[in-house]
Amino acid sequence: MDLNTIWYLLIGVLIIGYAILDGFDLGVGVLHLFAAKTDKEKRIHLNAIGPVWDGNQVWLLTGGGALFAAFPVVYATVFSGFYLALMLVLLGLILRAVSMKFRGGMEGEGWKKTWDMGFGIGSLLPLVLFGVAVGNILKGIPIEADGSYAGQFFGLLNPPSLLVGVLSLVLFTMHGALYMTLKTDGDLRNRMHAIAARLYGASLILYVLVTVYYAFIAPYLFRQVASFNLFVITLMVLFILSFALIPFLLGAKKYFFAFLSSCVFIAALIGVVAVNLFPMLVPSSVDLAYSLTVYNSCSSDKTLMVMLVIALIGMPLVIGYSVYIYRIFKGKVVIDSSSY
């Protein structure tokens, strides 16, 4: 295993960490927009993620930094091609953070409704836009032989990528509802249970549609499965089992294991896609030979080695911090004078 492959794996781990952790708190934000009925319920949603949301976003920052350091050509091409979409994501994340802080700053129903809307929209936008971005990358984007991006913003809004955007929204809102079953009691938890069950069915339908669609337009995403690669088959079994277990665990009201199963499903799904995509990082829709890979878009071996040492020191700290925070703030949400 060379340095290029190691960095591919490390960035994959960071993406998985971000998808699982910030995925559920973005999902909670969407639920805050549609499912919270009273002011108390809205505060419960906010305080369920209040202690952890900023730590969850560290995974995104670390992943972006790692991509810049290890594969700068990919960073430059993707960020230039998706510039407007990424600015909208950034706007959503800023709006979300500001809304959490400002909502309780003044009394008044209009004031709170405004920031509730901001928090919900600020959570919904990144989920959809991240999904659309992933959908475009998986089907391939117009990259020329010199590695430059040759497309336009509205070209990103194509049917398969929009379908992945909808799947992302539904899937991570389900993930957020499963998390809320751990943090709530009574009628609110029953409602989160029911919402998670309904979104599970929608996620299954959307996933099947996306899989069939991409089997036709991006067959390279299935080449390792078709070759019966043992590692990919293992991931596929883990992926199928973890997803299939969710409704049974929900029905048995084993909420922790249902949420854990959702986490495993997300990790296995990203793993399956990554293994099938390797060694490509960004396929080219112009010609697959022009695709950006771990070998033609990487930094020097010296840079990769130095960054690997830094990563091996820094990543355990990030993981340790995350584990510590979740242990401190485990249990049901309790609203008091210091809460959001």
mmCIF file of C-alpha atoms in Angstrom:
data_model
loop_
_atom_site.group_PDB
_atom_site.id
_atom_site.type_symbol
_atom_site.label_atom_id
_atom_site.label_comp_id
_atom_site.label_asym_id
_atom_site.label_seq_id
_atom_site.Cartn_x
_atom_site.Cartn_y
_atom_site.Cartn_z
ATOM 1 C CA MET A 1 0.000 0.000 0.000
ATOM 2 C CA ASP A 2 1.572 3.320 -1.105
ATOM 3 C CA LEU A 3 1.154 6.808 0.379
ATOM 4 C CA ASN A 4 -1.437 7.753 -2.233
ATOM 5 C CA THR A 5 -3.678 4.862 -1.212
ATOM 6 C CA ILE A 6 -3.177 5.577 2.493
ATOM 7 C CA TRP A 7 -4.313 9.171 1.981
ATOM 8 C CA TYR A 8 -7.291 7.977 -0.043
ATOM 9 C CA LEU A 9 -8.276 5.846 2.943
ATOM 10 C CA LEU A 10 -7.662 8.632 5.468
ATOM 11 C CA ILE A 11 -9.795 11.115 3.560
ATOM 12 C CA GLY A 12 -12.453 8.419 3.278
ATOM 13 C CA VAL A 13 -12.412 8.018 7.071
ATOM 14 C CA LEU A 14 -12.802 11.784 7.512
ATOM 15 C CA ILE A 15 -15.721 11.855 5.063
ATOM 16 C CA ILE A 16 -17.376 8.959 6.907
ATOM 17 C CA GLY A 17 -16.865 10.709 10.257
ATOM 18 C CA TYR A 18 -18.410 13.907 8.931
ATOM 19 C CA ALA A 19 -21.323 12.132 7.238
ATOM 20 C CA ILE A 20 -22.253 10.214 10.392
ATOM 21 C CA LEU A 21 -21.795 13.023 12.914
ATOM 22 C CA ASP A 22 -22.799 16.194 11.102
ATOM 23 C CA GLY A 23 -25.308 14.138 9.124
ATOM 24 C CA PHE A 24 -27.520 13.538 12.140
ATOM 25 C CA ASP A 25 -27.348 17.113 13.432
ATOM 26 C CA LEU A 26 -28.199 18.515 9.998
ATOM 27 C CA GLY A 27 -31.076 16.031 9.966
ATOM 28 C CA VAL A 28 -32.214 17.312 13.361
ATOM 29 C CA GLY A 29 -32.201 20.826 11.874
ATOM 30 C CA VAL A 30 -34.550 19.717 9.091
ATOM 31 C CA LEU A 31 -36.814 18.082 11.674
ATOM 32 C CA HIS A 32 -36.777 21.336 13.634
ATOM 33 C CA LEU A 33 -38.244 23.024 10.552
ATOM 34 C CA PHE A 34 -41.032 20.507 9.907
ATOM 35 C CA ALA A 35 -41.646 18.299 12.943
ATOM 36 C CA ALA A 36 -41.281 20.471 16.079
ATOM 37 C CA LYS A 37 -44.711 21.754 17.164
ATOM 38 C CA THR A 38 -44.150 23.804 20.323
ATOM 39 C CA ASP A 39 -41.459 26.162 21.541
ATOM 40 C CA LYS A 40 -40.318 23.529 24.047
ATOM 41 C CA GLU A 41 -39.942 20.938 21.297
ATOM 42 C CA LYS A 42 -37.945 23.376 19.200
ATOM 43 C CA ARG A 43 -35.644 24.008 22.153
ATOM 44 C CA ILE A 44 -35.259 20.262 22.652
ATOM 45 C CA HIS A 45 -34.144 19.914 19.024
ATOM 46 C CA LEU A 46 -31.622 22.716 19.447
ATOM 47 C CA ASN A 47 -30.249 21.391 22.723
ATOM 48 C CA ALA A 48 -30.035 17.809 21.440
ATOM 49 C CA ILE A 49 -27.216 18.910 19.141
ATOM 50 C CA GLY A 50 -26.108 22.086 20.940
ATOM 51 C CA PRO A 51 -23.085 20.553 22.723
ATOM 52 C CA VAL A 52 -21.800 18.614 19.694
ATOM 53 C CA TRP A 53 -22.630 20.368 16.406
ATOM 54 C CA ASP A 54 -19.497 22.530 16.258
ATOM 55 C CA GLY A 55 -17.260 19.559 17.067
ATOM 56 C CA ASN A 56 -18.966 17.565 14.323
ATOM 57 C CA GLN A 57 -18.006 20.200 11.768
ATOM 58 C CA VAL A 58 -14.331 19.772 12.670
ATOM 59 C CA TRP A 59 -14.470 16.636 10.512
ATOM 60 C CA LEU A 60 -15.462 18.739 7.498
ATOM 61 C CA LEU A 61 -12.666 21.245 8.088
ATOM 62 C CA THR A 62 -10.128 18.467 8.601
ATOM 63 C CA GLY A 63 -11.311 16.659 5.477
ATOM 64 C CA GLY A 64 -11.059 19.825 3.386
ATOM 65 C CA GLY A 65 -7.573 20.527 4.722
ATOM 66 C CA ALA A 66 -6.466 16.958 4.075
ATOM 67 C CA LEU A 67 -7.797 17.073 0.509
ATOM 68 C CA PHE A 68 -5.945 20.354 -0.120
ATOM 69 C CA ALA A 69 -2.682 18.952 1.255
ATOM 70 C CA ALA A 70 -2.793 15.480 -0.287
ATOM 71 C CA PHE A 71 -4.626 16.039 -3.593
ATOM 72 C CA PRO A 72 -4.391 19.756 -4.434
ATOM 73 C CA VAL A 73 -5.435 19.294 -8.081
ATOM 74 C CA VAL A 74 -8.716 17.703 -6.960
ATOM 75 C CA TYR A 75 -9.247 20.489 -4.447
ATOM 76 C CA ALA A 76 -8.665 23.156 -7.090
ATOM 77 C CA THR A 77 -10.814 21.518 -9.760
ATOM 78 C CA VAL A 78 -13.767 20.611 -7.548
ATOM 79 C CA PHE A 79 -13.825 23.919 -5.682
ATOM 80 C CA SER A 80 -13.626 25.932 -8.884
ATOM 81 C CA GLY A 81 -16.344 23.861 -10.551
ATOM 82 C CA PHE A 82 -18.649 23.828 -7.528
ATOM 83 C CA TYR A 83 -17.817 27.340 -6.340
ATOM 84 C CA LEU A 84 -21.351 28.767 -6.226
ATOM 85 C CA ALA A 85 -22.781 25.584 -4.687
ATOM 86 C CA LEU A 86 -20.091 25.585 -1.995
ATOM 87 C CA MET A 87 -20.784 29.235 -1.212
ATOM 88 C CA LEU A 88 -24.448 28.309 -0.706
ATOM 89 C CA VAL A 89 -23.360 25.484 1.615
ATOM 90 C CA LEU A 90 -21.209 27.933 3.560
ATOM 91 C CA LEU A 91 -24.121 30.372 3.734
ATOM 92 C CA GLY A 92 -26.346 27.609 5.092
ATOM 93 C CA LEU A 93 -23.822 26.572 7.748
ATOM 94 C CA ILE A 94 -23.324 30.183 8.848
ATOM 95 C CA LEU A 95 -27.083 30.841 8.951
ATOM 96 C CA ARG A 96 -27.535 27.698 11.009
ATOM 97 C CA ALA A 97 -24.927 28.660 13.593
ATOM 98 C CA VAL A 98 -26.181 32.240 13.876
ATOM 99 C CA SER A 99 -29.787 31.073 14.243
ATOM 100 C CA MET A 100 -28.908 28.816 17.174
ATOM 101 C CA LYS A 101 -27.217 31.679 18.993
ATOM 102 C CA PHE A 102 -29.725 34.421 18.155
ATOM 103 C CA ARG A 103 -33.006 32.557 18.657
ATOM 104 C CA GLY A 104 -33.063 32.993 22.429
ATOM 105 C CA GLY A 105 -31.610 36.501 22.345
ATOM 106 C CA MET A 106 -34.990 38.216 22.438
ATOM 107 C CA GLU A 107 -38.549 37.324 23.338
ATOM 108 C CA GLY A 108 -41.248 37.466 20.699
ATOM 109 C CA GLU A 109 -42.886 34.886 18.482
ATOM 110 C CA GLY A 110 -41.857 36.589 15.235
ATOM 111 C CA TRP A 111 -38.218 36.750 16.307
ATOM 112 C CA LYS A 112 -38.106 33.061 17.200
ATOM 113 C CA LYS A 113 -39.958 31.987 14.054
ATOM 114 C CA THR A 114 -37.453 33.884 11.912
ATOM 115 C CA TRP A 115 -34.464 32.128 13.466
ATOM 116 C CA ASP A 116 -36.264 28.775 13.514
ATOM 117 C CA MET A 117 -36.690 29.148 9.757
ATOM 118 C CA GLY A 118 -33.031 30.124 9.415
ATOM 119 C CA PHE A 119 -31.904 27.105 11.422
ATOM 120 C CA GLY A 120 -34.050 24.733 9.353
ATOM 121 C CA ILE A 121 -33.071 26.156 5.969
ATOM 122 C CA GLY A 122 -29.421 26.353 7.063
ATOM 123 C CA SER A 123 -29.575 22.620 7.776
ATOM 124 C CA LEU A 124 -31.553 21.632 4.676
ATOM 125 C CA LEU A 125 -29.363 23.459 2.153
ATOM 126 C CA PRO A 126 -26.092 21.619 2.953
ATOM 127 C CA LEU A 127 -27.786 18.215 2.928
ATOM 128 C CA VAL A 128 -29.256 18.771 -0.534
ATOM 129 C CA LEU A 129 -26.208 20.522 -1.996
ATOM 130 C CA PHE A 130 -23.709 17.998 -0.637
ATOM 131 C CA GLY A 131 -25.880 15.271 -2.176
ATOM 132 C CA VAL A 132 -26.005 17.045 -5.541
ATOM 133 C CA ALA A 133 -22.214 17.521 -5.448
ATOM 134 C CA VAL A 134 -21.649 13.826 -4.689
ATOM 135 C CA GLY A 135 -24.107 12.858 -7.425
ATOM 136 C CA ASN A 136 -22.167 14.910 -9.956
ATOM 137 C CA ILE A 137 -18.807 13.514 -8.891
ATOM 138 C CA LEU A 138 -20.054 9.932 -9.106
ATOM 139 C CA LYS A 139 -21.458 10.326 -12.603
ATOM 140 C CA GLY A 140 -18.433 12.343 -13.711
ATOM 141 C CA ILE A 141 -17.901 16.047 -14.308
ATOM 142 C CA PRO A 142 -16.458 17.701 -17.439
ATOM 143 C CA ILE A 143 -12.692 17.623 -16.861
ATOM 144 C CA GLU A 144 -10.387 18.280 -19.798
ATOM 145 C CA ALA A 145 -7.067 16.582 -20.477
ATOM 146 C CA ASP A 146 -5.194 19.320 -18.579
ATOM 147 C CA GLY A 147 -7.312 18.762 -15.461
ATOM 148 C CA SER A 148 -9.385 21.930 -15.852
ATOM 149 C CA TYR A 149 -13.137 22.059 -15.217
ATOM 150 C CA ALA A 150 -15.136 22.811 -18.384
ATOM 151 C CA GLY A 151 -18.701 22.948 -17.080
ATOM 152 C CA GLN A 152 -21.160 25.537 -15.765
ATOM 153 C CA PHE A 153 -23.165 25.809 -12.553
ATOM 154 C CA PHE A 154 -26.532 24.940 -14.051
ATOM 155 C CA GLY A 155 -25.013 21.856 -15.654
ATOM 156 C CA LEU A 156 -24.652 20.493 -12.114
ATOM 157 C CA LEU A 157 -28.435 20.529 -11.697
ATOM 158 C CA ASN A 158 -29.012 17.361 -13.716
ATOM 159 C CA PRO A 159 -31.620 14.647 -12.931
ATOM 160 C CA PRO A 160 -29.336 11.946 -11.438
ATOM 161 C CA SER A 161 -27.497 14.403 -9.195
ATOM 162 C CA LEU A 162 -30.731 16.041 -8.039
ATOM 163 C CA LEU A 163 -32.037 12.562 -7.231
ATOM 164 C CA VAL A 164 -28.950 11.946 -5.069
ATOM 165 C CA GLY A 165 -29.599 15.321 -3.426
ATOM 166 C CA VAL A 166 -33.126 14.225 -2.480
ATOM 167 C CA LEU A 167 -31.786 10.875 -1.226
ATOM 168 C CA SER A 168 -29.234 12.729 0.917
ATOM 169 C CA LEU A 169 -31.958 14.912 2.432
ATOM 170 C CA VAL A 170 -34.277 11.995 3.228
ATOM 171 C CA LEU A 171 -31.558 9.629 4.450
ATOM 172 C CA PHE A 172 -29.891 12.070 6.836
ATOM 173 C CA THR A 173 -33.206 13.387 8.117
ATOM 174 C CA MET A 174 -33.987 9.761 9.024
ATOM 175 C CA HIS A 175 -30.558 9.572 10.676
ATOM 176 C CA GLY A 176 -31.440 12.706 12.659
ATOM 177 C CA ALA A 177 -34.814 11.266 13.700
ATOM 178 C CA LEU A 178 -33.084 8.118 14.979
ATOM 179 C CA TYR A 179 -30.717 10.292 16.995
ATOM 180 C CA MET A 180 -33.675 12.196 18.455
ATOM 181 C CA THR A 181 -35.198 8.944 19.712
ATOM 182 C CA LEU A 182 -32.145 8.732 21.984
ATOM 183 C CA LYS A 183 -32.502 12.276 23.292
ATOM 184 C CA THR A 184 -36.264 12.535 23.903
ATOM 185 C CA ASP A 185 -39.129 10.868 25.741
ATOM 186 C CA GLY A 186 -42.900 10.622 25.537
ATOM 187 C CA ASP A 187 -44.917 11.962 22.624
ATOM 188 C CA LEU A 188 -41.940 13.616 20.918
ATOM 189 C CA ARG A 189 -39.959 10.372 20.864
ATOM 190 C CA ASN A 190 -42.994 8.504 19.526
ATOM 191 C CA ARG A 191 -43.248 11.059 16.737
ATOM 192 C CA MET A 192 -39.531 10.760 15.954
ATOM 193 C CA HIS A 193 -39.997 6.982 15.838
ATOM 194 C CA ALA A 194 -42.850 7.327 13.334
ATOM 195 C CA ILE A 195 -40.946 9.861 11.201
ATOM 196 C CA ALA A 196 -37.841 7.645 11.105
ATOM 197 C CA ALA A 197 -39.984 4.685 9.991
ATOM 198 C CA ARG A 198 -41.593 6.681 7.168
ATOM 199 C CA LEU A 199 -38.288 8.142 6.016
ATOM 200 C CA TYR A 200 -36.752 4.663 6.040
ATOM 201 C CA GLY A 201 -39.258 3.567 3.396
ATOM 202 C CA ALA A 202 -38.606 6.688 1.314
ATOM 203 C CA SER A 203 -34.827 6.158 1.609
ATOM 204 C CA LEU A 204 -35.140 2.585 0.393
ATOM 205 C CA ILE A 205 -37.150 3.609 -2.682
ATOM 206 C CA LEU A 206 -34.801 6.485 -3.511
ATOM 207 C CA TYR A 207 -31.709 4.328 -3.043
ATOM 208 C CA VAL A 208 -33.036 1.708 -5.466
ATOM 209 C CA LEU A 209 -33.826 4.427 -8.033
ATOM 210 C CA VAL A 210 -30.363 5.973 -7.666
ATOM 211 C CA THR A 211 -28.647 2.582 -7.954
ATOM 212 C CA VAL A 212 -30.527 1.640 -11.127
ATOM 213 C CA TYR A 213 -29.956 5.086 -12.664
ATOM 214 C CA TYR A 214 -26.203 5.072 -11.972
ATOM 215 C CA ALA A 215 -25.825 1.480 -13.160
ATOM 216 C CA PHE A 216 -26.626 2.821 -16.630
ATOM 217 C CA ILE A 217 -24.785 6.158 -16.575
ATOM 218 C CA ALA A 218 -21.741 5.235 -14.443
ATOM 219 C CA PRO A 219 -21.109 1.470 -14.715
ATOM 220 C CA TYR A 220 -17.569 1.899 -13.334
ATOM 221 C CA LEU A 221 -19.166 2.363 -9.891
ATOM 222 C CA PHE A 222 -20.105 -1.331 -9.920
ATOM 223 C CA ARG A 223 -16.994 -2.905 -11.386
ATOM 224 C CA GLN A 224 -15.585 -4.264 -8.094
ATOM 225 C CA VAL A 225 -18.953 -5.776 -7.140
ATOM 226 C CA ALA A 226 -19.205 -7.369 -10.571
ATOM 227 C CA SER A 227 -15.712 -8.861 -10.165
ATOM 228 C CA PHE A 228 -16.722 -10.398 -6.793
ATOM 229 C CA ASN A 229 -14.008 -8.548 -4.898
ATOM 230 C CA LEU A 230 -14.103 -10.116 -1.412
ATOM 231 C CA PHE A 231 -13.618 -6.824 0.450
ATOM 232 C CA VAL A 232 -16.409 -5.128 -1.497
ATOM 233 C CA ILE A 233 -18.721 -8.103 -0.996
ATOM 234 C CA THR A 234 -18.051 -7.913 2.757
ATOM 235 C CA LEU A 235 -18.877 -4.217 2.734
ATOM 236 C CA MET A 236 -22.013 -4.897 0.726
ATOM 237 C CA VAL A 237 -23.184 -7.529 3.230
ATOM 238 C CA LEU A 238 -22.514 -5.104 6.091
ATOM 239 C CA PHE A 239 -24.331 -2.359 4.187
ATOM 240 C CA ILE A 240 -27.401 -4.500 3.451
ATOM 241 C CA LEU A 241 -27.621 -6.011 6.944
ATOM 242 C CA SER A 242 -27.234 -2.687 8.752
ATOM 243 C CA PHE A 243 -29.918 -1.055 6.620
ATOM 244 C CA ALA A 244 -32.284 -4.026 6.880
ATOM 245 C CA LEU A 245 -31.981 -4.099 10.679
ATOM 246 C CA ILE A 246 -33.149 -0.506 11.203
ATOM 247 C CA PRO A 247 -36.934 -1.116 11.004
ATOM 248 C CA PHE A 248 -36.712 -4.239 13.190
ATOM 249 C CA LEU A 249 -34.699 -2.391 15.852
ATOM 250 C CA LEU A 250 -37.122 0.516 15.662
ATOM 251 C CA GLY A 251 -40.057 -1.832 16.084
ATOM 252 C CA ALA A 252 -38.392 -3.361 19.146
ATOM 253 C CA LYS A 253 -37.716 0.175 20.466
ATOM 254 C CA LYS A 254 -33.996 -0.537 20.662
ATOM 255 C CA TYR A 255 -33.233 3.025 19.664
ATOM 256 C CA PHE A 256 -29.512 3.044 20.389
ATOM 257 C CA PHE A 257 -28.931 0.029 18.165
ATOM 258 C CA ALA A 258 -31.185 1.462 15.461
ATOM 259 C CA PHE A 259 -29.085 4.630 15.421
ATOM 260 C CA LEU A 260 -25.866 2.579 15.512
ATOM 261 C CA SER A 261 -27.150 0.520 12.585
ATOM 262 C CA SER A 262 -27.781 3.745 10.665
ATOM 263 C CA CYS A 263 -24.188 4.833 11.378
ATOM 264 C CA VAL A 264 -22.814 1.508 10.101
ATOM 265 C CA PHE A 265 -25.005 1.730 7.002
ATOM 266 C CA ILE A 266 -23.685 5.210 6.139
ATOM 267 C CA ALA A 267 -20.071 4.114 6.687
ATOM 268 C CA ALA A 268 -20.522 0.950 4.588
ATOM 269 C CA LEU A 269 -22.269 2.847 1.788
ATOM 270 C CA ILE A 270 -19.418 5.360 1.522
ATOM 271 C CA GLY A 271 -16.918 2.495 1.731
ATOM 272 C CA VAL A 272 -18.552 0.583 -1.126
ATOM 273 C CA VAL A 273 -18.590 3.680 -3.343
ATOM 274 C CA ALA A 274 -14.963 4.539 -2.486
ATOM 275 C CA VAL A 275 -13.643 1.050 -3.252
ATOM 276 C CA ASN A 276 -15.463 0.925 -6.585
ATOM 277 C CA LEU A 277 -14.244 4.413 -7.493
ATOM 278 C CA PHE A 278 -10.557 3.764 -6.629
ATOM 279 C CA PRO A 279 -8.096 4.906 -7.916
ATOM 280 C CA MET A 280 -10.268 7.678 -9.314
ATOM 281 C CA LEU A 281 -11.153 10.624 -7.109
ATOM 282 C CA VAL A 282 -13.146 12.580 -9.676
ATOM 283 C CA PRO A 283 -14.194 10.808 -12.894
ATOM 284 C CA SER A 284 -14.243 12.846 -16.094
ATOM 285 C CA SER A 285 -17.438 12.805 -18.145
ATOM 286 C CA VAL A 286 -15.418 13.913 -21.202
ATOM 287 C CA ASP A 287 -13.165 10.860 -21.152
ATOM 288 C CA LEU A 288 -12.423 8.554 -18.193
ATOM 289 C CA ALA A 289 -8.758 8.788 -19.168
ATOM 290 C CA TYR A 290 -8.878 12.451 -18.080
ATOM 291 C CA SER A 291 -10.143 11.551 -14.604
ATOM 292 C CA LEU A 292 -8.349 12.825 -11.509
ATOM 293 C CA THR A 293 -6.832 9.903 -9.636
ATOM 294 C CA VAL A 294 -4.796 9.393 -6.481
ATOM 295 C CA TYR A 295 -1.700 9.322 -8.708
ATOM 296 C CA ASN A 296 -2.093 12.200 -11.167
ATOM 297 C CA SER A 297 -3.476 14.756 -8.693
ATOM 298 C CA CYS A 298 -1.383 14.177 -5.589
ATOM 299 C CA SER A 299 1.286 16.150 -3.758
ATOM 300 C CA SER A 300 4.900 14.974 -3.601
ATOM 301 C CA ASP A 301 5.808 11.898 -1.558
ATOM 302 C CA LYS A 302 7.596 14.119 0.960
ATOM 303 C CA THR A 303 4.477 16.238 1.488
ATOM 304 C CA LEU A 304 2.306 13.132 1.826
ATOM 305 C CA MET A 305 4.681 11.662 4.409
ATOM 306 C CA VAL A 306 4.892 14.857 6.486
ATOM 307 C CA MET A 307 1.108 15.217 6.405
ATOM 308 C CA LEU A 308 0.718 11.563 7.358
ATOM 309 C CA VAL A 309 2.758 12.114 10.513
ATOM 310 C CA ILE A 310 0.626 15.157 11.370
ATOM 311 C CA ALA A 311 -2.567 13.182 10.673
ATOM 312 C CA LEU A 312 -1.477 10.281 12.872
ATOM 313 C CA ILE A 313 -1.016 12.755 15.717
ATOM 314 C CA GLY A 314 -4.089 14.881 15.050
ATOM 315 C CA MET A 315 -6.760 12.309 14.164
ATOM 316 C CA PRO A 316 -6.629 10.447 17.512
ATOM 317 C CA LEU A 317 -7.072 13.828 19.228
ATOM 318 C CA VAL A 318 -10.164 14.593 17.140
ATOM 319 C CA ILE A 319 -11.592 11.129 17.795
ATOM 320 C CA GLY A 320 -10.785 11.344 21.506
ATOM 321 C CA TYR A 321 -12.393 14.775 21.780
ATOM 322 C CA SER A 322 -15.535 13.539 20.032
ATOM 323 C CA VAL A 323 -15.835 10.466 22.271
ATOM 324 C CA TYR A 324 -15.321 12.586 25.406
ATOM 325 C CA ILE A 325 -17.979 15.146 24.439
ATOM 326 C CA TYR A 326 -20.544 12.490 23.601
ATOM 327 C CA ARG A 327 -19.902 10.749 26.917
ATOM 328 C CA ILE A 328 -20.315 13.999 28.859
ATOM 329 C CA PHE A 329 -23.577 14.971 27.143
ATOM 330 C CA LYS A 330 -25.180 11.521 26.808
ATOM 331 C CA GLY A 331 -28.747 10.991 27.961
ATOM 332 C CA LYS A 332 -32.025 12.797 27.449
ATOM 333 C CA VAL A 333 -32.246 16.531 26.805
ATOM 334 C CA VAL A 334 -33.103 18.570 29.901
ATOM 335 C CA ILE A 335 -34.228 22.174 29.330
ATOM 336 C CA ASP A 336 -33.084 24.707 31.927
ATOM 337 C CA SER A 337 -32.199 28.407 32.115
ATOM 338 C CA SER A 338 -28.834 27.876 30.411
ATOM 339 C CA SER A 339 -30.300 25.972 27.438
ATOM 340 C CA TYR A 340 -30.765 27.411 23.952
#
